[in-house]
GROMACS .gro file of C-alpha atoms in nm:
model
  143
    1MET     CA    1   0.454  -1.938   0.600
    2ALA     CA    2   0.094  -1.775   0.719
    3SER     CA    3  -0.219  -1.767   0.633
    4PHE     CA    4  -0.425  -1.485   0.428
    5ALA     CA    5  -0.625  -1.445   0.761
    6GLU     CA    6  -0.264  -1.380   0.962
    7ARG     CA    7  -0.094  -1.174   0.696
    8LEU     CA    8  -0.426  -0.961   0.677
    9LYS     CA    9  -0.468  -0.927   1.048
   10GLU     CA   10  -0.093  -0.844   1.103
   11LEU     CA   11  -0.044  -0.599   0.857
   12ARG     CA   12  -0.364  -0.395   0.963
   13GLU     CA   13  -0.253  -0.417   1.346
   14LEU     CA   14   0.040  -0.273   1.238
   15ARG     CA   15  -0.117   0.017   1.089
   16GLY     CA   16  -0.263   0.059   1.366
   17LEU     CA   17  -0.570   0.022   1.245
   18THR     CA   18  -0.917  -0.124   1.340
   19GLN     CA   19  -1.130  -0.397   1.128
   20GLU     CA   20  -1.368  -0.104   0.999
   21GLN     CA   21  -1.111   0.215   0.991
   22LEU     CA   22  -0.927  -0.079   0.635
   23ALA     CA   23  -1.286  -0.171   0.562
   24ALA     CA   24  -1.366   0.208   0.510
   25ALA     CA   25  -1.026   0.274   0.282
   26ILE     CA   26  -1.093   0.018   0.090
   27GLY     CA   27  -1.446   0.002   0.066
   28VAL     CA   28  -1.611  -0.275   0.181
   29ALA     CA   29  -1.786  -0.387   0.503
   30ARG     CA   30  -1.644  -0.435   0.855
   31ALA     CA   31  -1.798  -0.787   0.894
   32THR     CA   32  -1.621  -0.909   0.570
   33ILE     CA   33  -1.274  -0.827   0.643
   34GLY     CA   34  -1.363  -1.008   0.998
   35GLY     CA   35  -1.480  -1.280   0.782
   36TYR     CA   36  -1.161  -1.272   0.629
   37GLU     CA   37  -0.937  -1.255   0.961
   38ALA     CA   38  -1.122  -1.507   1.111
   39PRO     CA   39  -0.978  -1.833   1.000
   40SER     CA   40  -1.214  -2.103   1.140
   41LYS     CA   41  -1.458  -1.859   0.865
   42HIS     CA   42  -1.235  -1.901   0.605
   43ARG     CA   43  -1.384  -1.691   0.415
   44GLU     CA   44  -1.195  -1.667   0.067
   45PRO     CA   45  -1.143  -1.305  -0.068
   46GLU     CA   46  -1.254  -1.186  -0.430
   47PHE     CA   47  -0.928  -1.125  -0.645
   48ASP     CA   48  -1.022  -0.706  -0.681
   49ILE     CA   49  -1.026  -0.729  -0.260
   50VAL     CA   50  -0.715  -0.880  -0.322
   51MET     CA   51  -0.580  -0.651  -0.483
   52ARG     CA   52  -0.658  -0.336  -0.299
   53LEU     CA   53  -0.599  -0.439   0.031
   54ALA     CA   54  -0.235  -0.559  -0.151
   55ALA     CA   55  -0.222  -0.204  -0.243
   56PHE     CA   56  -0.339  -0.026   0.054
   57PHE     CA   57  -0.042  -0.227   0.246
   58GLY     CA   58   0.214  -0.194  -0.023
   59VAL     CA   59   0.295  -0.535  -0.052
   60SER     CA   60   0.245  -0.855  -0.350
   61THR     CA   61  -0.091  -0.990  -0.324
   62ASP     CA   62   0.147  -1.351  -0.304
   63TYR     CA   63   0.234  -1.189  -0.003
   64LEU     CA   64  -0.097  -1.115   0.109
   65LEU     CA   65  -0.229  -1.459   0.042
   66GLY     CA   66   0.101  -1.686   0.206
   67LYS     CA   67   0.190  -1.775  -0.096
   68SER     CA   68   0.582  -1.586  -0.059
   69ASP     CA   69   0.760  -1.462   0.256
   70ASP     CA   70   0.893  -1.134   0.079
   71PRO     CA   71   0.676  -0.889   0.108
   72ARG     CA   72   0.786  -0.621  -0.207
   73PRO     CA   73   0.473  -0.579  -0.497
   74GLU     CA   74   0.627  -0.710  -0.807
   75ALA     CA   75   0.818  -0.517  -1.031
   76GLY     CA   76   0.596  -0.442  -1.304
   77ALA     CA   77   0.333  -0.595  -1.116
   78PRO     CA   78  -0.072  -0.365  -1.294
   79PHE     CA   79  -0.092  -0.236  -0.928
   80PRO     CA   80  -0.456  -0.042  -0.912
   81LEU     CA   81  -0.415   0.246  -0.714
   82PRO     CA   82  -0.707   0.300  -0.529
   83PRO     CA   83  -0.955   0.525  -0.570
   84TYR     CA   84  -0.932   0.875  -0.345
   85VAL     CA   85  -0.599   0.911  -0.540
   86SER     CA   86  -0.807   1.070  -0.825
   87GLU     CA   87  -0.836   1.328  -0.586
   88LEU     CA   88  -0.471   1.415  -0.589
   89SER     CA   89  -0.275   1.589  -0.848
   90PRO     CA   90  -0.220   1.454  -1.191
   91GLU     CA   91   0.172   1.490  -1.095
   92MET     CA   92   0.124   1.309  -0.812
   93GLN     CA   93  -0.133   1.016  -0.974
   94ALA     CA   94   0.186   0.973  -1.213
   95PHE     CA   95   0.397   0.965  -0.979
   96LEU     CA   96   0.176   0.700  -0.783
   97ARG     CA   97   0.145   0.502  -1.066
   98ARG     CA   98   0.542   0.496  -1.139
   99GLU     CA   99   0.621   0.377  -0.822
  100ALA     CA  100   0.311   0.063  -0.814
  101GLU     CA  101   0.518   0.043  -1.147
  102ALA     CA  102   0.858  -0.013  -1.035
  103GLY     CA  103   0.797  -0.200  -0.706
  104TRP     CA  104   0.718   0.077  -0.482
  105PRO     CA  105   1.154   0.206  -0.395
  106ARG     CA  106   1.047   0.522  -0.281
  107LEU     CA  107   0.706   0.507  -0.117
  108ARG     CA  108   0.824   0.228   0.035
  109ILE     CA  109   1.000   0.455   0.299
  110LEU     CA  110   0.741   0.600   0.381
  111TYR     CA  111   0.619   0.264   0.481
  112ASP     CA  112   0.868   0.173   0.708
  113ALA     CA  113   0.852   0.543   0.846
  114ASP     CA  114   0.530   0.491   0.951
  115LEU     CA  115   0.565   0.160   1.124
  116ARG     CA  116   0.868   0.332   1.315
  117GLY     CA  117   0.620   0.650   1.433
  118LEU     CA  118   0.701   0.920   1.197
  119SER     CA  119   0.370   1.199   1.198
  120ILE     CA  120   0.108   1.215   0.920
  121ASP     CA  121   0.330   1.559   0.929
  122GLU     CA  122   0.725   1.462   0.891
  123ILE     CA  123   0.557   1.148   0.641
  124GLU     CA  124   0.399   1.435   0.401
  125LYS     CA  125   0.677   1.611   0.413
  126THR     CA  126   0.932   1.330   0.355
  127LEU     CA  127   0.733   1.222   0.044
  128ARG     CA  128   0.745   1.628  -0.095
  129PHE     CA  129   1.131   1.574  -0.044
  130LEU     CA  130   1.119   1.242  -0.265
  131TYR     CA  131   0.865   1.356  -0.553
  132ASP     CA  132   1.123   1.737  -0.532
  133LEU     CA  133   1.440   1.528  -0.556
  134LYS     CA  134   1.238   1.289  -0.851
  135LYS     CA  135   1.141   1.635  -1.049
  136ARG     CA  136   1.512   1.719  -1.059
  137ASP     CA  137   1.653   1.401  -1.190
  138VAL     CA  138   1.432   1.397  -1.438
  139GLY     CA  139   1.519   1.770  -1.508
  140ASP     CA  140   1.822   1.695  -1.472
  141LYS     CA  141   1.802   1.397  -1.764
  142LYS     CA  142   1.652   1.614  -2.056
  143GLU     CA  143   1.900   1.887  -2.048
   0.00000   0.00000   0.00000
């Protein structure tokens, strides 16, 4: 299995991010990411950083740490949402919490779409469509 350093670098590069961009996204210094990715330095991340990275990439902490080859987050596992989520509407915050608790079934599609080169606009419209479907499904169950 891959090491934490290898997994982190692979996930970052798959997203097309620099170390600086990833650091800014999770609220750490660029040198922190560089230290994690350098196997020779063997810098171990703190648990809250592992959780932030796993949340950012939509993978399980075990996958990120190299303890599993299955990247899917564990269903029902606690999953802290990044601070910027608080800027979204309450409905979207609730949607993201439900997704996190269920192991990201709908948002995994968007992550895969990003890797396939869809534009941000296409991804946002797809997310909006999935959210509308969910609202319709919930409404149908109430009737």
